[in-house]
PDB file of C-alpha atoms in Angstrom:
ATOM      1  CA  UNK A   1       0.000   0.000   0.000  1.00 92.00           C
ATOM      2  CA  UNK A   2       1.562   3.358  -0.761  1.00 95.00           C
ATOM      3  CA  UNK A   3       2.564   5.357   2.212  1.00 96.00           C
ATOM      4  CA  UNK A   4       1.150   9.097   0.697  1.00 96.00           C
ATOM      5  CA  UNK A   5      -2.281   7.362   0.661  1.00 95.00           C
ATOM      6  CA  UNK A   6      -2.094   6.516   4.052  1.00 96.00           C
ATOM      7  CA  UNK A   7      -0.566   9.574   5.377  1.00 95.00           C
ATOM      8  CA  UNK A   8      -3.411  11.428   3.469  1.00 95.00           C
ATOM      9  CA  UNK A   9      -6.069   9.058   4.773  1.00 93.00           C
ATOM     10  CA  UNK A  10      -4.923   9.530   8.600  1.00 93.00           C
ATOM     11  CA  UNK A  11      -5.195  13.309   7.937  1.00 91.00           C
ATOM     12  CA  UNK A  12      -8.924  13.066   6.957  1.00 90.00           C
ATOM     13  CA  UNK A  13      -9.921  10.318   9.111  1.00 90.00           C
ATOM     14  CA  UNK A  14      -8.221  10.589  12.022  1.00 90.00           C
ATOM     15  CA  UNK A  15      -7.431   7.335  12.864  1.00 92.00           C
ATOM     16  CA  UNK A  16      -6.525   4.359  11.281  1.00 94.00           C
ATOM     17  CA  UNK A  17      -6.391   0.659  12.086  1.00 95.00           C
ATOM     18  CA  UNK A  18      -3.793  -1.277  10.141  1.00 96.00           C
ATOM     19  CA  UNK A  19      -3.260  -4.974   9.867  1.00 96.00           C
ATOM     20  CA  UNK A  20       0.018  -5.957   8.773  1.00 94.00           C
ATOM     21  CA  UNK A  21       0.784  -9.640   9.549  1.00 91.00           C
ATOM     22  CA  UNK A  22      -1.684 -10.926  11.715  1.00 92.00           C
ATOM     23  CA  UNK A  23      -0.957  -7.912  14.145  1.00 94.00           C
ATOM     24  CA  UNK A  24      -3.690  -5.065  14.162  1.00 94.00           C
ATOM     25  CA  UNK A  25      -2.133  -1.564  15.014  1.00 94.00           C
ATOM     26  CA  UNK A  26      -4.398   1.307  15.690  1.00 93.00           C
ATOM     27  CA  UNK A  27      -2.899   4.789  14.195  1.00 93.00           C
ATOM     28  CA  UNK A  28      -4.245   8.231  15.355  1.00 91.00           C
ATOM     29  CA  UNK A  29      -3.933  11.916  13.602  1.00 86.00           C
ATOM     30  CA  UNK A  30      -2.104  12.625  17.141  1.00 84.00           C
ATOM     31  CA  UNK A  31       0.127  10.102  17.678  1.00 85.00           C
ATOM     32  CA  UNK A  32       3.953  10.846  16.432  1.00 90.00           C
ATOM     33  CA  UNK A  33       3.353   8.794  13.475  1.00 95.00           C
ATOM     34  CA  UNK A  34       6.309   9.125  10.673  1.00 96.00           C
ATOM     35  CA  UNK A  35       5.690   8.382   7.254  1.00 97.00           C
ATOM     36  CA  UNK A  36       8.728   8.080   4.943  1.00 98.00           C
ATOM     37  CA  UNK A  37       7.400   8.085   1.224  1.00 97.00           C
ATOM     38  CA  UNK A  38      10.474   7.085   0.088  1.00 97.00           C
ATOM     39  CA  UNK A  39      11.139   3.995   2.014  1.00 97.00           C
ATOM     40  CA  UNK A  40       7.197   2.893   1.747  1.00 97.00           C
ATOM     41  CA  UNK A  41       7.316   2.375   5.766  1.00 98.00           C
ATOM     42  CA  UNK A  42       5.735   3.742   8.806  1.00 97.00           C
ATOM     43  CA  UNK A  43       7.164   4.461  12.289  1.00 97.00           C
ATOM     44  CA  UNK A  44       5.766   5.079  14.815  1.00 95.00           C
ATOM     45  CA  UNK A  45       5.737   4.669  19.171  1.00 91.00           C
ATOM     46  CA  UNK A  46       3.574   3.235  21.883  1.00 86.00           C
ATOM     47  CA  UNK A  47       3.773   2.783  25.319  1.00 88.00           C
ATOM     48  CA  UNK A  48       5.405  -0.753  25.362  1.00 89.00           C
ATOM     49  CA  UNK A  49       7.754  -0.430  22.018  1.00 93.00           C
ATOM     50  CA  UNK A  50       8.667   1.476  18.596  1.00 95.00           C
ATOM     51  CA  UNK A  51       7.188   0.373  15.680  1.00 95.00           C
ATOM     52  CA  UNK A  52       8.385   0.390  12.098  1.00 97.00           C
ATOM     53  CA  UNK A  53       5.739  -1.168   9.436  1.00 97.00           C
ATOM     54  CA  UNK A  54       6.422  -1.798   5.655  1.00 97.00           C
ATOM     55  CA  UNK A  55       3.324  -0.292   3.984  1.00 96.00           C
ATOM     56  CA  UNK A  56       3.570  -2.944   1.392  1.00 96.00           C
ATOM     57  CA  UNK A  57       2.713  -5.710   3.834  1.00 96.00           C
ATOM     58  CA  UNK A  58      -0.450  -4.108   4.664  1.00 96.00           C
ATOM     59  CA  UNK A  59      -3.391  -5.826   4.546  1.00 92.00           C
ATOM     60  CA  UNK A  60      -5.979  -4.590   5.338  1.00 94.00           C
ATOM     61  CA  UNK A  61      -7.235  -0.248   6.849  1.00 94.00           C
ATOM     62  CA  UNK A  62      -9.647  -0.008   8.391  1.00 93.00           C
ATOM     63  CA  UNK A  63     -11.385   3.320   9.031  1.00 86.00           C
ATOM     64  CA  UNK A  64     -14.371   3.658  11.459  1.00 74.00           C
ATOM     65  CA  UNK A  65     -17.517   6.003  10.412  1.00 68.00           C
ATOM     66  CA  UNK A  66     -17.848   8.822  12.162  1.00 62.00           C
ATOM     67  CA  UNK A  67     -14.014   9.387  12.793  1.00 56.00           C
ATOM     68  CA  UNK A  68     -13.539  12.196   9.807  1.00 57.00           C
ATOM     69  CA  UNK A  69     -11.419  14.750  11.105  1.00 53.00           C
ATOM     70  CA  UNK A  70     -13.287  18.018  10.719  1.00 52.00           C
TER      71      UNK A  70
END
């Protein structure tokens, strides 16, 4: 999946919830989320660890109605 589209999609939504590999991630618009376009991966951190996820191994986004960023 290409890493613009989901930087974009995060902006309008939110929040997204990523599956890469059997592991679900939830993403939000607030979070220190990097996306590197270049690479095609996104980093980011949560409480127990750092992250770093290869956008082409995504599965599946989900995006919840009602979470548009106004």
């Amino acid at each position: 999946m290409d890493v613009s589209f989901l930087q974009e999609e995060l902006k309008r939504w939110g929040e997204l919830i990523i599956t890469v590999g059997g592991s679900t991630f939830e993403i939000h618009g607030g979070d220190n989320v990097q996306f590197d376009i270049q690479k095609n991966i996104i980093k980011f951190s949560a409480p127990d660890a750092q992250y770093i996820l290869n956008a082409n191994s995504i599965a599946v986004v989900k995006m919840h109605l009602g979470h548009i960023a106004q």
